[in-house]
Amino acid sequence: MTTPEAREKAVLEAVRKRRERVNEAIPEELPIQRPERLYEASRYLLDAGGKRLRPSVLLTTAESLADVEPLSTDYREFPTLDSSADDSSGQPVETIDIMDAAVSVEVIQSFTLIHDDIMDDDDLRRGVPAVHKEYDLETAILAGDTLYSKAFEIMLETGARPERAVEALEILATTCTKICEGQSLDVTFENRAEVSPDEYLEMVEQKTAVLYAASASLPAILLGADDETIEALYGYGLDIGRAFQIQDDVLDLTVPSEKLGKQRGSDLVENKQTLITVHARDQGVDIEGLVDTNDVDAVTEAEIDDAVAELEAAGSISYANETAQELVEQGKARLEVLPENEARDLLCEIADYLIERGY
Amino acid sequence: MTTPEAREKAVLEAVRKRRERVNEAIPEELPIQRPERLYEASRYLLDAGGKRLRPSVLLTTAESLADVEPLSTDYREFPTLDSSADDSSGQPVETIDIMDAAVSVEVIQSFTLIHDDIMDDDDLRRGVPAVHKEYDLETAILAGDTLYSKAFEIMLETGARPERAVEALEILATTCTKICEGQSLDVTFENRAEVSPDEYLEMVEQKTAVLYAASASLPAILLGADDETIEALYGYGLDIGRAFQIQDDVLDLTVPSEKLGKQRGSDLVENKQTLITVHARDQGVDIEGLVDTNDVDAVTEAEIDDAVAELEAAGSISYANETAQELVEQGKARLEVLPENEARDLLCEIADYLIERGY
């Protein structure tokens, strides 16, 4: 059995190789064109980095479905499942530009980050100024709006058969709607004294997990898998996406600000509900009293340390970790619909990584 | 020959009847659901009124294409062009929910208004507070984002064949991208001393006219018209859309604030480029000196009156009117691809109305 460290290293290497391909594709799909300032602002966060976890999940799922050696197949001309079966028939191989789908999902993610940073008035993202700080409010709203429609344009370029393209666009559109609904719930929760763990998990599902679910199920749709496979992969994405967000909430408390790219504990300062605060409140912890200020620039590291110690004492951080672990196990079990292969193993490892990662 | 007044009355009546149908469809397509505050904010401007010109163009174009008596056919079960030809074959009639396309276009329009009002920090829209004033910035951004994806979801519900649905979504996505590009140019122009009439018209085409072009061409795509017809209708929309925006710029100067639903002359105060200011600057008018303040709340009616008199003296308002007139004539000529019928006449009258309307 591999150690968590060895596994993390292997996952990071696998993700890195796919990230490189995605990073090559982004400027191709989203060139800086007139009006330049708009497209520069649209590309700003995409170019600032990011692990590309969602496109990596998408590309790896495609590889597992097609039962090919990871990284051996051109993502721009990826054979459909029907065409693989038809190999002997002499029919031309039907291929999909699965990279377009991967870029589309990353573009949606970037659009939501730009608008979220405006809504939260966050200054930093990925260690660089948020788009509305680097540019201005107008440009940031418009850059997000541009990425939004570009994601649809790019998803329309995969070359999939019309009926599959339509299904892919339905997933993309409903995913975006759910992300907005989840973000709206998140904002509402900031002003509510009581939020139950179930309400929190529903919010996380909509705000974060649906984009993982789209990432995992889109290749199945585009390559022509059956409905059972599409649904199982959607469920895998929902599970690991929720686990990812829970882990993100843990990391917001435990990772130094420099490494995090933003102020540690900013969720607490901004009264964001997390599974941790929801649990702690149930245990009688005075969440509002944990940090005095509502200003991320004014909070001290010592205040955050004290708050974290109190949350640990209440068992809330362990509770979050355990919930994330359960979701990951549930998600991995759903991958049985895939053929046994290296790419499927990697999807399991990515799931584990999402909750074992240090930042 | 009918008088402009009689024509305006007939157009308004025709538009009113279609508006009533659109107004019934909006709550069906966009019900207030959880999270309620988000959907209430999304519906706020849609419910506040609006002439529904774009959906009226869309529905009337469908009627002309299908060569049916206006208002006689259920918009929810509108026969495709192929199925009409097949009437004698005993095949079941293939129908399209053309109302979905009409609502989708209006929803896109509403999304752009919400985000534009944030960018321009306008207080009023359609005589009611802008969404970011009635609610708040976060909710307004999110309401716009929700309408954005909902427009795609609704457009996917027309029941059109997949290849036609894909083409409709391509139009919708590229239209949204162009609207963002046009809005970005518009913002850029506010800080530029010199803008040529051609640059101005390019901006207007992207910011405003493409949504009219989409409205006119979408029924042709969804109902299965040929490419020549689709292109001609797209051109009609571009022409009348540009004329509409030019007339809007004229009306901003000439219609009383109460009737306009916002401060008269606000474009001048906010240094917005219009065809009028672009022309006047060419004629040596000191545009920046026309109004002293940059605050719409501080400007007086007398200042606006003086500015308008100077623009009239420079021939700039006449120039704008003539340009709009030429575009309308050009647009109407493109309608020759349609069968001669009452709906086609109405499309001509709508084009005339766009530049004859008093507000």
XYZ file of C-alpha atoms in Angstrom, chain A residues 80-211:
132
model
C -15.853 8.264 -28.963
C -16.889 5.015 -27.280
C -18.970 4.003 -30.302
C -16.114 4.580 -32.732
C -13.727 2.454 -30.655
C -16.195 -0.402 -30.896
C -16.415 0.167 -34.647
C -12.673 -0.139 -35.200
C -12.969 -3.238 -37.342
C -15.812 -1.907 -39.482
C -13.627 0.366 -41.567
C -15.741 3.377 -40.538
C -13.795 6.587 -39.980
C -13.104 7.079 -36.264
C -15.432 9.673 -34.727
C -13.436 11.936 -32.446
C -14.226 14.581 -29.867
C -12.145 17.576 -28.827
C -12.392 16.661 -25.175
C -9.918 19.448 -24.318
C -12.606 21.974 -25.294
C -14.842 20.552 -22.591
C -11.976 20.712 -20.081
C -11.224 24.349 -20.918
C -14.919 25.238 -20.817
C -15.228 23.935 -17.262
C -12.118 25.825 -16.146
C -13.434 29.000 -17.789
C -16.701 28.672 -15.842
C -14.690 28.190 -12.642
C -12.706 31.349 -13.408
C -15.850 33.371 -14.124
C -17.318 32.387 -10.759
C -14.099 33.316 -8.935
C -14.046 36.799 -10.505
C -17.649 37.535 -9.549
C -17.314 35.888 -6.097
C -14.313 38.069 -5.282
C -16.378 41.170 -6.098
C -19.238 39.921 -3.924
C -16.953 39.097 -0.987
C -14.758 42.137 -1.734
C -11.721 39.881 -1.455
C -8.417 41.536 -2.330
C -6.322 38.517 -3.216
C -6.793 35.369 -5.270
C -4.087 32.850 -6.137
C -1.592 35.253 -4.596
C -2.390 38.068 -7.036
C -4.904 40.922 -6.742
C -8.516 39.999 -7.470
C -9.609 41.137 -10.947
C -11.730 44.017 -9.591
C -8.661 45.247 -7.692
C -6.150 44.797 -10.534
C -8.598 46.363 -13.039
C -11.861 47.854 -11.760
C -15.392 46.808 -10.868
C -16.832 47.385 -14.356
C -14.089 45.423 -16.071
C -14.330 42.580 -13.564
C -18.096 42.196 -13.991
C -17.673 42.265 -17.758
C -14.699 39.891 -17.756
C -16.795 37.370 -15.815
C -19.715 37.825 -18.194
C -17.407 37.301 -21.179
C -15.971 34.088 -19.740
C -19.531 32.905 -19.124
C -20.553 33.032 -22.792
C -17.115 31.926 -23.980
C -17.493 28.750 -21.913
C -20.650 27.957 -23.878
C -18.961 28.811 -27.182
C -16.009 26.557 -26.361
C -18.263 23.690 -25.250
C -20.001 23.962 -28.631
C -16.709 23.286 -30.422
C -16.096 19.716 -29.246
C -17.398 18.254 -32.502
C -19.832 16.025 -30.610
C -22.997 14.883 -32.367
C -25.761 17.481 -31.954
C -27.815 15.399 -29.506
C -24.761 14.914 -27.290
C -23.745 18.562 -27.635
C -27.235 19.583 -26.522
C -26.996 17.324 -23.468
C -23.575 18.760 -22.621
C -24.923 22.308 -22.858
C -27.871 21.407 -20.648
C -25.442 20.188 -17.999
C -23.347 23.343 -18.368
C -26.341 25.700 -18.115
C -27.984 23.970 -15.151
C -24.593 23.772 -13.445
C -24.166 27.548 -13.763
C -27.671 28.140 -12.407
C -26.962 25.899 -9.405
C -23.653 27.662 -8.734
C -25.553 30.975 -8.574
C -28.166 29.448 -6.270
C -25.471 28.035 -4.015
C -23.617 31.340 -3.879
C -26.892 33.070 -3.012
C -27.506 30.612 -0.162
C -23.928 31.173 1.017
C -24.509 34.945 1.205
C -27.849 34.405 2.994
C -26.227 32.089 5.535
C -23.760 34.824 6.562
C -26.676 36.730 8.068
C -28.344 33.727 9.708
C -27.683 32.589 13.266
C -28.572 28.939 12.672
C -27.626 26.769 9.725
C -27.947 22.985 9.926
C -25.257 20.628 8.586
C -27.726 19.445 5.916
C -28.416 23.007 4.784
C -24.682 23.632 4.674
C -24.055 20.519 2.590
C -26.870 21.475 0.192
C -25.269 24.890 -0.267
C -21.861 23.339 -0.896
C -23.341 20.898 -3.366
C -24.749 23.762 -5.421
C -21.937 26.235 -5.011
C -18.985 23.903 -5.554
C -19.782 20.265 -6.124
C -21.932 20.598 -9.255
C -18.936 21.785 -11.274
